[in-house]
Coordinates of C-alpha atoms and ligand atoms in Angstrom, one line a residue:
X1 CA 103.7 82.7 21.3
X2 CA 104.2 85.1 23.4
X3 CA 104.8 84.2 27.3
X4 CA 104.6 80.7 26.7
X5 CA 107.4 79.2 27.5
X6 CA 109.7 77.7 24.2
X7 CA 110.9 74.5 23.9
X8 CA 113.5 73.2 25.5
X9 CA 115.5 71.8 22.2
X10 CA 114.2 74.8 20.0
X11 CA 115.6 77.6 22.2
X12 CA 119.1 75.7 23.1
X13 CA 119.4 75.6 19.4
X14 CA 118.9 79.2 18.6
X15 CA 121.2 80.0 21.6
X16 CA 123.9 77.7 20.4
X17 CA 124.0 78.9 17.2
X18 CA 123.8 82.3 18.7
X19 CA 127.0 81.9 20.7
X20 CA 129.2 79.4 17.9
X21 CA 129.8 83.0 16.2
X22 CA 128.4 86.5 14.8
X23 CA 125.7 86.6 12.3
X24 CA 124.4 83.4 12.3
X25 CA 120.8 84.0 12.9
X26 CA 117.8 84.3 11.2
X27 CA 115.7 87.5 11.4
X28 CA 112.4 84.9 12.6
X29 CA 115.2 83.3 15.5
X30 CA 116.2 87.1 16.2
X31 CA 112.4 87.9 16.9
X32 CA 111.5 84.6 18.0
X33 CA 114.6 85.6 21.1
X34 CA 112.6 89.6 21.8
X35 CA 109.7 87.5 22.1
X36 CA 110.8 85.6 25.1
X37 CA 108.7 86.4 28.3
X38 CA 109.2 82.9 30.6
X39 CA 111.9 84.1 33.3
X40 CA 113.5 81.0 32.6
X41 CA 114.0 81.2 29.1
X42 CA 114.6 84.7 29.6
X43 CA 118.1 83.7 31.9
X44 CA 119.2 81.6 29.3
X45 CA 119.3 84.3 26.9
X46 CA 121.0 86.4 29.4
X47 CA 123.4 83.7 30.2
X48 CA 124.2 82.8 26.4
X49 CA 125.0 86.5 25.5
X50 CA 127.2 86.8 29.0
X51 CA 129.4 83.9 27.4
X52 CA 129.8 85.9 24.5
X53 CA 130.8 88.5 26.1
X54 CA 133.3 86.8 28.2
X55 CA 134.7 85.8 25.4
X56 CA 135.0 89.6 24.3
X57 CA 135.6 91.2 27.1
X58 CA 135.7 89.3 29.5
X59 CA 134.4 90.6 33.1
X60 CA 135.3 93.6 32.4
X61 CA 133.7 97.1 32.4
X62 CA 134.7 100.3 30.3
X63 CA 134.2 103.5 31.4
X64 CA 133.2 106.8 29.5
X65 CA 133.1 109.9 31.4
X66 CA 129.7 111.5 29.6
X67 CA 130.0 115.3 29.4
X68 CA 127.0 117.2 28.5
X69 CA 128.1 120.0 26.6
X70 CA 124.6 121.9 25.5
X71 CA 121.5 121.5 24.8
X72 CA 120.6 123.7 21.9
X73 CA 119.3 121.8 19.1
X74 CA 118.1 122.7 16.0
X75 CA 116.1 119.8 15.5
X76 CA 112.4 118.6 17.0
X77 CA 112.5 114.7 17.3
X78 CA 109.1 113.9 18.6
X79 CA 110.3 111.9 21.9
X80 CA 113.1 113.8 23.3
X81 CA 112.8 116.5 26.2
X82 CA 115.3 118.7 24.6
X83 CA 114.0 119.5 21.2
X84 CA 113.9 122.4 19.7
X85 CA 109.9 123.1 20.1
X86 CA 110.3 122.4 23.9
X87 CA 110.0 126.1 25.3
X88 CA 110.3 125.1 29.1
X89 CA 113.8 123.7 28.5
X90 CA 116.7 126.7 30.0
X91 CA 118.6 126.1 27.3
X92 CA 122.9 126.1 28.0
X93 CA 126.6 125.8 26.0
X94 CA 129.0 125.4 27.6
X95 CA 132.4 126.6 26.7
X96 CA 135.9 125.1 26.2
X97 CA 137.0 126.0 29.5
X98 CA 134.3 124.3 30.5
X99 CA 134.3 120.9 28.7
X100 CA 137.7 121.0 28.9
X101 CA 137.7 121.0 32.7
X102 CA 135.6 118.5 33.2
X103 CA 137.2 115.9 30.8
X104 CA 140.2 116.4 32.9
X105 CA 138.9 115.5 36.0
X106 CA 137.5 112.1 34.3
X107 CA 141.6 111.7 32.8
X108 CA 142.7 112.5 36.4
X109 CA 139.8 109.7 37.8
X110 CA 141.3 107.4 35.2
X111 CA 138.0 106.8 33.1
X112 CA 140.1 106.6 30.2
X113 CA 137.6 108.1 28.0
X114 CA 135.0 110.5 27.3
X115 CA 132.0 111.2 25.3
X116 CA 131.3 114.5 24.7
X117 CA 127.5 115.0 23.5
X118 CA 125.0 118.0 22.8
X119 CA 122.3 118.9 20.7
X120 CA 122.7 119.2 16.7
X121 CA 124.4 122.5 16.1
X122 CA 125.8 122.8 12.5
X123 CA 127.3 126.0 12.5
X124 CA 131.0 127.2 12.1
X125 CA 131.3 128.8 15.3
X126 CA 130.3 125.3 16.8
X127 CA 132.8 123.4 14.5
X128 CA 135.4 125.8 15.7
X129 CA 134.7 125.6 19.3
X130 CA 134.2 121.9 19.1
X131 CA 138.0 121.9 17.7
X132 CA 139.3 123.6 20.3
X133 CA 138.3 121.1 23.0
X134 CA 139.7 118.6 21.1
X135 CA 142.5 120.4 20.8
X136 CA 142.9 121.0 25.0
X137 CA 142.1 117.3 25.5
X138 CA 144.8 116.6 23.0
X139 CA 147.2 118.8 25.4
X140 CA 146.4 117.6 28.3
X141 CA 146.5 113.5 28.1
X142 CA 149.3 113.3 25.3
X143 CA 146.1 112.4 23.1
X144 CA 146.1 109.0 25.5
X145 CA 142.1 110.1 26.7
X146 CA 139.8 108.3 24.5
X147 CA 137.3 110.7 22.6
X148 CA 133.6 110.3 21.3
X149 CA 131.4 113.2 19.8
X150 CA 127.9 112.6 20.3
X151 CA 126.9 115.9 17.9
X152 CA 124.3 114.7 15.4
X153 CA 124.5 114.8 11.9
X154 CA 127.3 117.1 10.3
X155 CA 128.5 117.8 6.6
X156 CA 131.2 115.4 6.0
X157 CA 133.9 118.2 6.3
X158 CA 132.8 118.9 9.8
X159 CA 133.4 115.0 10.4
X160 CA 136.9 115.3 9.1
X161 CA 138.1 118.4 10.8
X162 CA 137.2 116.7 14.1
X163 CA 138.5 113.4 13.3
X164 CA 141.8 115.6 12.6
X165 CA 141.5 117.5 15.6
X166 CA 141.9 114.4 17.9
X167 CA 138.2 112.6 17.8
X168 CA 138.1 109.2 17.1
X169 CA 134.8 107.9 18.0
X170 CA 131.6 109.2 17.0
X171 CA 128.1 107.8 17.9
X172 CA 124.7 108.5 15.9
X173 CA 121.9 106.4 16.8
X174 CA 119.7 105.6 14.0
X175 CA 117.1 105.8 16.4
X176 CA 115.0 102.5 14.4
X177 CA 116.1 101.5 10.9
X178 CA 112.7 101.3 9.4
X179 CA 112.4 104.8 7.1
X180 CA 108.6 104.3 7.9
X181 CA 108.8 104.4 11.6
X182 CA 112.1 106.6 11.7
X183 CA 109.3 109.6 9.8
X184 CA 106.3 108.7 12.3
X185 CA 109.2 109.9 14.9
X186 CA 110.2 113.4 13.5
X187 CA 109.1 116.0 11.6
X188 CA 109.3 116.2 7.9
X189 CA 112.3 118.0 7.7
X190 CA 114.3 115.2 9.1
X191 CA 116.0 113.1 6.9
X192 CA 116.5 109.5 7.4
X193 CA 119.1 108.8 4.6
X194 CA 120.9 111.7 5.6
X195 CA 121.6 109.8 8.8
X196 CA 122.3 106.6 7.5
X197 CA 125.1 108.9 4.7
X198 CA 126.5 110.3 7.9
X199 CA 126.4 107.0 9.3
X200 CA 128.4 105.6 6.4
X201 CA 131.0 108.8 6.2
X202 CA 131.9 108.5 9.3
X203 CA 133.2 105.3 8.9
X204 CA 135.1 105.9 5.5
X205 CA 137.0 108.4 7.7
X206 CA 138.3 106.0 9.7
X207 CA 136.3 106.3 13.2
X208 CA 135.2 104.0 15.3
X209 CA 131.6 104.4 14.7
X210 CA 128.3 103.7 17.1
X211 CA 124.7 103.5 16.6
X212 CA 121.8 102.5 18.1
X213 CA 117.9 102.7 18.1
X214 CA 115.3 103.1 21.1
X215 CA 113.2 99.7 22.0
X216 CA 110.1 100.0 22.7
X217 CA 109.0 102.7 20.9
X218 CA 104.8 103.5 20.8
X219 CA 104.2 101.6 17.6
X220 CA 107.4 99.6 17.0
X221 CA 107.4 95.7 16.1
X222 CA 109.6 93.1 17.3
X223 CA 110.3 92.6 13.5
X224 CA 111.5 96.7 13.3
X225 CA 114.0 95.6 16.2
X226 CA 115.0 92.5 14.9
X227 CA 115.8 94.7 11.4
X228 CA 117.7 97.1 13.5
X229 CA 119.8 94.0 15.1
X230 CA 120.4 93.5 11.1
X231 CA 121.0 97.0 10.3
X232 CA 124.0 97.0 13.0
X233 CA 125.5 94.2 11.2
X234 CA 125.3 95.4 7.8
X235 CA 127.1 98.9 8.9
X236 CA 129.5 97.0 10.7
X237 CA 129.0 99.2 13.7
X238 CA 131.9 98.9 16.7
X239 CA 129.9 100.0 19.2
X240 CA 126.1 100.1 20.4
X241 CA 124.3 102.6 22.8
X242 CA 120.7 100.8 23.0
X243 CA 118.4 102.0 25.5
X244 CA 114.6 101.8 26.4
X245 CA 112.6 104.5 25.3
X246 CA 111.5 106.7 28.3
X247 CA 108.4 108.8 27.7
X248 CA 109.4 112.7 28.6
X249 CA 106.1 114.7 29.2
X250 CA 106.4 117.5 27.4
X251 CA 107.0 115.9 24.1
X252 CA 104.2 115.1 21.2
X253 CA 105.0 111.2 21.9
X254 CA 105.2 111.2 25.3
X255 CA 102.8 113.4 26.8
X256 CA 99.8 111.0 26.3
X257 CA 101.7 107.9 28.0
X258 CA 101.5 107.1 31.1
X259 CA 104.8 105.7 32.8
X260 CA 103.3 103.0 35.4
X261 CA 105.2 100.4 37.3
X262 CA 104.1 97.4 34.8
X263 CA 105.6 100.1 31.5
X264 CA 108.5 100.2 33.7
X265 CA 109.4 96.6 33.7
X266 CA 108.0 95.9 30.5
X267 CA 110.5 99.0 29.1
X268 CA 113.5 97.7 31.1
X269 CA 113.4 93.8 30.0
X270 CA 112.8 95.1 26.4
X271 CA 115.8 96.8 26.6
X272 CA 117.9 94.1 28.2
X273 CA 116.7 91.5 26.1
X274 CA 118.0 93.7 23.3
X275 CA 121.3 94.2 24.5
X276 CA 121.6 90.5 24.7
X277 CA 120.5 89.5 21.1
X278 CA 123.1 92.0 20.1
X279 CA 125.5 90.6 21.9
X280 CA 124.6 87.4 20.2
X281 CA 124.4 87.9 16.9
X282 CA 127.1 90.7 16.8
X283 CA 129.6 88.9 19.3
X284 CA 133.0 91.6 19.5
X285 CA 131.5 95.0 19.4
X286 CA 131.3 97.6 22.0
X287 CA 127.7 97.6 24.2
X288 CA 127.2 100.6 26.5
X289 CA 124.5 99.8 29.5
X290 CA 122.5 103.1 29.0
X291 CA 121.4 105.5 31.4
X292 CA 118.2 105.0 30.2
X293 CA 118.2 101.6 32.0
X294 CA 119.4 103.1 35.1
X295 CA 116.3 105.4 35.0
X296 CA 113.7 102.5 35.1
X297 CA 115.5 100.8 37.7
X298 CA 117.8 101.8 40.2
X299 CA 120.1 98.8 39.5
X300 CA 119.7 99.0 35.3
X301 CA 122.9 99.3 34.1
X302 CA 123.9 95.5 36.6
X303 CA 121.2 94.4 34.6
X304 CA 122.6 95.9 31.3
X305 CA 126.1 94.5 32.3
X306 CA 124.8 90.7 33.4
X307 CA 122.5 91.1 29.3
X308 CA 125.8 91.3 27.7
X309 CA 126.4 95.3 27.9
X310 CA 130.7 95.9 28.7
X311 CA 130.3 99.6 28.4
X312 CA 128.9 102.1 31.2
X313 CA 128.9 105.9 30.9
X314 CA 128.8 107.7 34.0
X315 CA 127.7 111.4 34.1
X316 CA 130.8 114.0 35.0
X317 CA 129.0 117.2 33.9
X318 CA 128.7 119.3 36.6
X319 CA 125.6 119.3 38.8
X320 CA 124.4 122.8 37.4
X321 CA 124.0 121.6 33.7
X322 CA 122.8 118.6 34.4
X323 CA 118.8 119.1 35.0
X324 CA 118.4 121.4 31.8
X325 CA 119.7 117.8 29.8
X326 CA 116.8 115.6 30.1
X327 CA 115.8 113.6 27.0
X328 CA 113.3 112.1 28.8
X329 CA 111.6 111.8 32.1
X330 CA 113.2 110.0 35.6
X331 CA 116.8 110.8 34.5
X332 CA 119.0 109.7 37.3
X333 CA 122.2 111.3 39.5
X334 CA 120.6 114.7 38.6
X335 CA 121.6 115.9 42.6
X336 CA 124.7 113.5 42.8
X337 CA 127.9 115.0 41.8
X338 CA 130.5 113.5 39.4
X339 CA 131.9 112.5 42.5
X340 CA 129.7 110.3 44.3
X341 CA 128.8 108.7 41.4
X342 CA 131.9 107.6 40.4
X343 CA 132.0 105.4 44.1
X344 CA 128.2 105.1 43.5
X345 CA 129.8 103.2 40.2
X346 CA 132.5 101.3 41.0
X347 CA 130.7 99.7 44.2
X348 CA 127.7 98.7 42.1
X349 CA 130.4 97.2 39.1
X350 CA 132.2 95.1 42.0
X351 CA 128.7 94.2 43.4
X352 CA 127.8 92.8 39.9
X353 CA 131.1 90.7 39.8
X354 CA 132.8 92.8 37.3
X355 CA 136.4 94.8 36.9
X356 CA 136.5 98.3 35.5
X357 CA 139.2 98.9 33.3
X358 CA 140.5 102.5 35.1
X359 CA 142.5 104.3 32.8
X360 CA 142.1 102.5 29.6
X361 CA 140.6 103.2 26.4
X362 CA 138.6 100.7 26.1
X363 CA 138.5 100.8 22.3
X364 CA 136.1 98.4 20.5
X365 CA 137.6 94.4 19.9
X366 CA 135.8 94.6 16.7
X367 CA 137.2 98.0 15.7
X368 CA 140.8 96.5 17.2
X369 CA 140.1 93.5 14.4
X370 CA 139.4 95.2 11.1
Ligands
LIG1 N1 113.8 108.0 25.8 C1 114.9 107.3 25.6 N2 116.0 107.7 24.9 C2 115.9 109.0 24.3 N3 116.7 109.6 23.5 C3 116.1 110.8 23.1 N4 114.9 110.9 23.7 C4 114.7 109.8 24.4 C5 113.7 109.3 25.2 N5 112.5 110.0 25.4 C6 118.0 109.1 23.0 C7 118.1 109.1 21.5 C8 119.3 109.9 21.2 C9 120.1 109.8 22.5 C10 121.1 110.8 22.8 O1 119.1 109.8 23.5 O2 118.3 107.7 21.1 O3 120.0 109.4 20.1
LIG2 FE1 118.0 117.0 19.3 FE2 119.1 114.5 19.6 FE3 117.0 115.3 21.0 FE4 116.6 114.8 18.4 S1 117.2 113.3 20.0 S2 115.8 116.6 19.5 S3 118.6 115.6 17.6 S4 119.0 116.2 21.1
LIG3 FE1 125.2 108.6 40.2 FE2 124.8 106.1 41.5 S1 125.7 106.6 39.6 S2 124.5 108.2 42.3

């Protein structure tokens, strides 16, 4: 099936259905879409999930000002740069001063919102510190700055003295939703229906809640991905972070691959072809272009935005931090300042035909409808 291109009738039906309204494929049409190599075909998937998104949206980008706060984690995920087992990484915190300085320089840019991400600590000292930022953000914008923690799994009580300190977004990739590929990807000690309970806790507290899984992980099926597509459904997610899966070298999974031009490509259109399907068969939520697409091609996140993505996330940590966060390999801006990429940004958004929403929240439709 695949590369040859589908039928003409066949695929306009699937991408019709697709676009009439959420959840109306089939897992075999979701796969039968991640299958899709013909450039052709492949533009009309793109073009389907950009009407959906117009419909959403409309041409219109949201902005979250990414702010890496550390990179100590206690856990050892088998493809990212920064786990625990990784000895070369200089590992950093940084402190509320800190954090807080920087998310005010995104308010003051009018980004509208942040996301404020790290390693998984679980520790009181890093609950408290974690509050006190949300506290100063709190202070500053008149709690009008949008704010997502990107902190890993927590006990429930963690999740609620956050949500009550101002947070009101959190994101937690599942990473894939199939328990069998989720263990080939971590160690033993990592516990998948831990993740999907946090998952599901976070949402009974009332956040908006993201997830999302790496495509095109050594091993993984275009039935796993069409089950994630599922999964996102079934948790009733508001917002999705998808991005390709970028071997980092000193890492048990990636240090064996090698990361030529053609794993490149075939990376990035995995990736985009995923953001569309999403966008088709989940319709109003929140999709962020990842970074991740950005470091396979220099224009990924266009791409990401033209696949059905209405979400980018531009770096604003400061130019010293940013080199000791690298999940994986290639990670762009890493000698750009928060700066430069903010006009880097905006030209390449108003290249690609779209409208960045300055100063607004940007809060999930989807989250806006329930
Ligand atoms: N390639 C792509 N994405 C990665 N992440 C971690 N390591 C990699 C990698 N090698 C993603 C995970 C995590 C997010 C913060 O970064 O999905 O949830
Ligand atoms: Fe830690 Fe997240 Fe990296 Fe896993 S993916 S090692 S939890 S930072
Ligand atoms: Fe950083 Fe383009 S976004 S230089």
């Amino acid at each position: 099936m695949v590369g040859r291109p589908a039928s003409r009738t066949d695929l306009d039906g699937i991408l019709e259905r697709g676009m009439a309204g959420p959840g109306r494929l089939s897992r075999p049409e979701i796969v039968r879409l991640l299958s899709l190599e013909d450039p052709g075909d492949l533009r009309r998937l793109r073009q389907a999930a950009y009407s959906v998104k117009l419909r959403h949206a409309g041409r219109n980008v949201s902005l979250r000002g990414l702010i890496e706060m550390g990179n100590v984690c206690a856990k050892n995920c088998f493809y990212c740069g920064i786990r625990r087992g990784n000895a070369k990484v200089e590992r950093y915190e940084l402190d509320a001063e800190a954090v807080a300085g920087m998310a005010k320089w995104a308010y003051d840019q009018k980004y509208g919102s942040v996301v404020i991400q790290s390693g998984e600590i679980e520790s009181a000292e890093h609950t408290g510190l974690v509050c006190r930022i949300l506290g100063r953000l709190a202070d500053f914008s008149g709690g009008e700055l949008g704010v997502t923690l990107s902190l890993g799994e927590q006990e429930e009580e963690v999740f609620r003295l956050w949500r009550e300190a101002g947070a009101h977004r959190y994101l937690l990739r599942i990473e894939t939703s199939s328990p069998e590929l989720y263990r080939r990807l971590h160690p033993a000690d990592h516990d998948f229906e831990r993740r999907l309970l946090c998952l599901r806790r976070l949402r009974a507290l009332g956040y908006q809640v993201g997830t999302g899984v790496m495509c095109g992980l050594p091993g993984q099926t275009l039935e796993q991905l069409a089950d994630d597509v599922l999964f996102f459904r079934r948790l009733d997610a508001d917002m999705l972070g998808l991005g390709p899966y970028i071997p980092h070298p000193d890492t048990p999974l990636g240090a064996s691959l090698e990361i030529g031009d053609s794993y490149r490509a075939r990376q990035l259109d995995l990736g985009l072809k995923m953001i569309s399907v999403c966008r088709l068969y989940l319709h109003d939520v929140n999709i962020a272009a990842a970074t991740a697409l950005q470091a396979l091609a220099d224009n990924g996140r266009e791409l990401g935005l033209g696949a059905g993505a209405n979400v980018i996330m531009p770096n604003v940590t400061d130019l010293a931090h940013r080199k000791k966060y690298q999940l994986y390999a290639g990670k762009p801006c890493l000698e750009e300042s928060s700066d430069r990429c903010r006009g880097c940004l905006a030209l390449r958004v108003a290249g690609a035909g779209e409208t960045i929403l300055w100063g607004e929240r940007g809060d999930s439709p989807h989250y806006r409808r329930r």
